[in-house]
CSV table of C-alpha atoms in Angstrom, one decimal:
chain,number,residue,atom,x,y,z
V,96,THR,CA,-4.7,273.2,39.6
V,97,SER,CA,-6.7,273.4,36.5
V,98,GLU,CA,-10.2,271.9,36.5
V,99,LYS,CA,-9.6,268.9,34.8
V,100,GLU,CA,-6.8,267.9,37.3
V,101,SER,CA,-9.5,268.9,40.4
V,102,MET,CA,-11.8,266.4,38.2
V,103,LEU,CA,-9.6,263.7,38.2
V,104,TYR,CA,-8.5,263.9,41.6
V,105,PHE,CA,-12.1,264.3,42.9
V,106,ILE,CA,-12.8,260.7,40.6
V,107,TYR,CA,-9.5,259.2,42.1
V,108,ARG,CA,-10.2,259.6,45.4
V,109,HIS,CA,-13.9,259.1,45.3
V,110,PRO,CA,-14.8,256.8,42.8
V,111,ILE,CA,-18.1,255.5,44.7
V,112,GLU,CA,-19.5,259.2,44.5
V,113,PHE,CA,-18.4,259.8,41.3
V,114,ILE,CA,-20.3,256.5,40.1
V,115,PHE,CA,-23.2,257.3,41.6
V,116,THR,CA,-23.6,260.6,40.2
V,117,ILE,CA,-23.1,259.7,37.1
V,118,VAL,CA,-26.0,256.9,37.4
V,119,PHE,CA,-28.0,259.2,39.4
V,120,ILE,CA,-27.9,261.7,36.4
V,121,PHE,CA,-28.6,259.0,34.2
V,122,ILE,CA,-31.5,257.9,35.6
V,123,ILE,CA,-33.0,261.5,36.4
V,124,THR,CA,-32.1,262.1,32.0
V,125,SER,CA,-33.9,258.9,31.2
V,126,PHE,CA,-37.1,259.8,33.4
V,127,LEU,CA,-36.9,263.6,31.8
V,128,ILE,CA,-36.8,262.1,28.4
V,129,LEU,CA,-39.9,259.4,29.4
V,130,GLU,CA,-42.0,262.0,30.5
V,131,ILE,CA,-41.7,264.3,27.5
V,132,ARG,CA,-42.1,261.5,25.3
V,133,LYS,CA,-45.7,260.4,27.3
V,134,LYS,CA,-46.5,264.3,27.1
V,135,LYS,CA,-46.1,264.3,23.4
V,136,HIS,CA,-47.7,261.2,23.0
V,137,ALA,CA,-50.9,262.3,24.9
V,138,GLU,CA,-51.0,265.5,23.0
V,139,SER,CA,-51.0,263.8,19.9
V,140,SER,CA,-53.5,261.2,20.6
V,141,ALA,CA,-55.8,263.8,21.9
V,142,GLN,CA,-55.4,265.5,18.6
V,143,GLN,CA,-56.1,262.5,16.6
V,144,ALA,CA,-59.4,261.7,18.7
V,145,GLY,CA,-60.5,265.4,17.7
V,146,SER,CA,-59.6,265.1,14.1
V,147,SER,CA,-61.7,261.8,14.3
V,148,LEU,CA,-64.6,262.9,16.1
V,149,SER,CA,-64.5,266.1,13.7
V,150,ALA,CA,-64.7,263.8,10.2
V,151,LEU,CA,-67.3,261.9,12.0
V,152,LEU,CA,-69.5,265.0,12.6
V,153,GLY,CA,-69.0,266.1,9.1
V,154,GLY,CA,-72.6,266.8,8.5
V,155,VAL,CA,-73.4,268.5,11.7
V,156,LYS,CA,-73.6,272.5,12.4
V,157,GLY,CA,-70.6,272.7,15.1
V,158,GLY,CA,-67.4,271.3,15.8
V,159,ILE,CA,-65.5,270.0,18.6
V,160,ILE,CA,-63.1,270.9,21.7
V,161,VAL,CA,-60.7,268.6,23.2
V,162,ARG,CA,-59.5,269.7,26.6
V,163,SER,CA,-57.3,268.5,29.4
V,164,TYR,CA,-57.4,269.3,32.8
V,165,GLY,CA,-54.1,268.8,35.0
V,166,SER,CA,-53.1,271.9,37.2
V,167,GLU,CA,-54.7,273.9,34.5
V,168,ILE,CA,-57.0,273.4,32.0
V,169,LYS,CA,-55.5,273.6,28.2
V,170,TYR,CA,-56.8,273.3,25.1
V,171,GLU,CA,-55.3,270.5,23.5
V,172,TYR,CA,-57.9,270.5,20.1
V,173,ILE,CA,-60.1,272.9,18.4
V,174,SER,CA,-61.7,271.9,15.2
V,175,LYS,CA,-62.0,274.6,12.1
V,176,GLU,CA,-66.2,274.3,12.3
V,177,ALA,CA,-65.6,274.9,16.4
V,178,ALA,CA,-63.7,277.9,15.7
V,179,ALA,CA,-65.8,279.1,13.1
V,180,VAL,CA,-69.1,279.3,14.8
V,181,LEU,CA,-67.3,281.8,17.0
V,182,GLY,CA,-65.8,283.4,13.9
V,183,TYR,CA,-62.1,282.4,14.8
V,184,THR,CA,-59.3,280.1,13.4
V,185,PRO,CA,-58.7,277.0,15.9
V,186,ASP,CA,-55.2,279.2,17.1
V,187,GLU,CA,-57.2,282.6,17.8
V,188,LEU,CA,-59.6,280.7,19.3
V,189,LYS,CA,-57.5,278.2,21.5
V,190,GLN,CA,-55.6,281.7,23.0
V,191,PHE,CA,-58.6,283.5,23.7
V,192,LEU,CA,-59.9,280.2,25.3
V,193,SER,CA,-56.3,279.7,26.9
V,194,ASN,CA,-55.8,283.5,28.5
V,195,ASN,CA,-59.1,283.3,30.0
V,196,PHE,CA,-62.4,281.3,29.3
V,197,ILE,CA,-64.7,283.9,31.4
V,198,ASP,CA,-63.8,286.9,28.9
V,199,ILE,CA,-65.3,285.7,26.2
V,200,VAL,CA,-68.9,284.2,27.9
V,201,HIS,CA,-71.7,286.7,28.7
V,202,PRO,CA,-71.3,288.2,31.7
V,203,ASP,CA,-74.9,287.0,32.9
V,204,ASP,CA,-73.7,283.4,32.1
V,205,VAL,CA,-70.3,283.4,33.8
V,206,LYS,CA,-72.0,281.6,36.9
V,207,THR,CA,-73.8,278.9,34.9
V,208,SER,CA,-70.8,278.1,32.6
V,209,LEU,CA,-68.4,278.0,35.3
V,210,MET,CA,-70.8,275.7,37.8
V,211,ASP,CA,-71.4,273.3,34.7
V,212,ARG,CA,-68.0,273.1,34.9
V,213,ILE,CA,-67.5,272.4,38.2
V,214,VAL,CA,-70.2,269.6,38.5
V,215,LEU,CA,-68.9,268.0,35.2
V,216,GLN,CA,-65.4,267.2,37.7
V,217,LEU,CA,-67.6,265.6,40.4
V,218,ASN,CA,-70.2,264.4,38.2
V,219,SER,CA,-69.9,260.2,37.9
V,220,SER,CA,-72.0,260.2,34.7
V,221,ASN,CA,-69.1,261.9,33.2
V,222,THR,CA,-71.2,263.3,30.4
V,223,TYR,CA,-72.8,267.1,30.2
V,224,PHE,CA,-75.3,269.4,28.1
V,225,THR,CA,-75.0,273.1,29.0
V,226,LYS,CA,-75.4,276.5,26.9
V,227,TYR,CA,-74.6,280.0,27.3
V,228,ARG,CA,-73.3,282.8,25.5
V,229,MET,CA,-70.3,283.3,23.6
V,230,LEU,CA,-68.7,286.6,22.5
V,231,HIS,CA,-68.4,285.9,18.4
V,232,LYS,CA,-65.8,287.5,16.7
V,233,SER,CA,-67.6,290.2,15.4
V,234,GLY,CA,-69.0,291.4,18.8
V,235,LYS,CA,-72.1,290.3,19.5
V,236,TRP,CA,-73.3,287.5,21.5
V,237,ILE,CA,-74.5,284.4,20.3
V,238,TRP,CA,-76.0,281.7,21.5
V,239,ILE,CA,-73.4,277.9,22.3
V,240,SER,CA,-74.9,274.4,23.1
V,241,ASP,CA,-72.1,272.4,24.7
V,242,TYR,CA,-72.3,268.6,24.7
V,243,GLY,CA,-69.7,266.8,26.8
V,244,LYS,CA,-68.3,263.8,27.6
V,245,LYS,CA,-65.5,263.6,30.3
V,246,VAL,CA,-62.7,260.6,29.8
V,247,ASP,CA,-60.1,259.6,31.9
V,248,THR,CA,-57.2,258.6,29.3
V,249,LYS,CA,-54.2,257.0,31.7
V,250,GLY,CA,-55.0,259.2,34.4
V,251,ARG,CA,-55.1,262.7,32.9
V,252,ILE,CA,-59.0,264.1,32.4
V,253,GLU,CA,-60.1,264.9,28.8
V,254,VAL,CA,-63.2,266.5,28.5
V,255,TYR,CA,-64.4,266.0,24.3
V,256,SER,CA,-66.9,268.9,23.5
V,257,LEU,CA,-69.2,269.5,20.5
V,258,ILE,CA,-70.2,273.1,20.4
V,259,GLN,CA,-73.5,274.5,18.0
V,260,ASN,CA,-74.5,278.0,17.3
V,261,ILE,CA,-78.4,277.7,19.0
V,262,ASP,CA,-78.6,281.6,18.4
V,263,GLU,CA,-81.4,281.5,16.1
V,264,GLN,CA,-83.4,278.7,18.2
V,265,GLU,CA,-82.7,280.9,21.8
V,266,LYS,CA,-84.5,283.7,19.6
V,267,ILE,CA,-87.5,281.9,18.6
V,268,TYR,CA,-87.8,280.7,22.1
V,269,GLU,CA,-87.5,284.2,23.6
V,270,LEU,CA,-90.1,285.1,21.0
V,271,LEU,CA,-92.1,282.4,21.8
V,272,LYS,CA,-91.8,283.2,25.8
V,273,LEU,CA,-93.4,286.5,25.5
V,274,GLU,CA,-96.5,285.3,23.6
């Protein structure tokens, strides 16, 4: 017998099982489509919010980074200004940060940076400020200030960060400490 005849035989002999199978496939497919739409909408919302924040901060020397927390950290938006602080394009910086954030944080600042992120996850005030050194594309370490706010958007945690180059201020501070 051919495949077509086998299928028709199954449908004829087991109509209820066949209907349940079709309904089950329809429900699963509908669920997957809904989840994909939700994910696309959430990503689009994060990018729109990041763009709006960047526009508001037009006079500030620095930029916005939006990241979401789930099973992994995902960088949803990196403004041109934030990437330029480190000498990168937004896509280059997203790749570096996504692959391993620790690789571009100064070894002496890794513990502090990671602890600040852990505290943010546990912090009830939802805001933070930290500073650490990051590797500029030119190969030199520069001091960065990182001001951020944690936002729960429909069950998904997003962090909006303002990244600024504070290298000159830190060098002056170090000189003053030595005097």
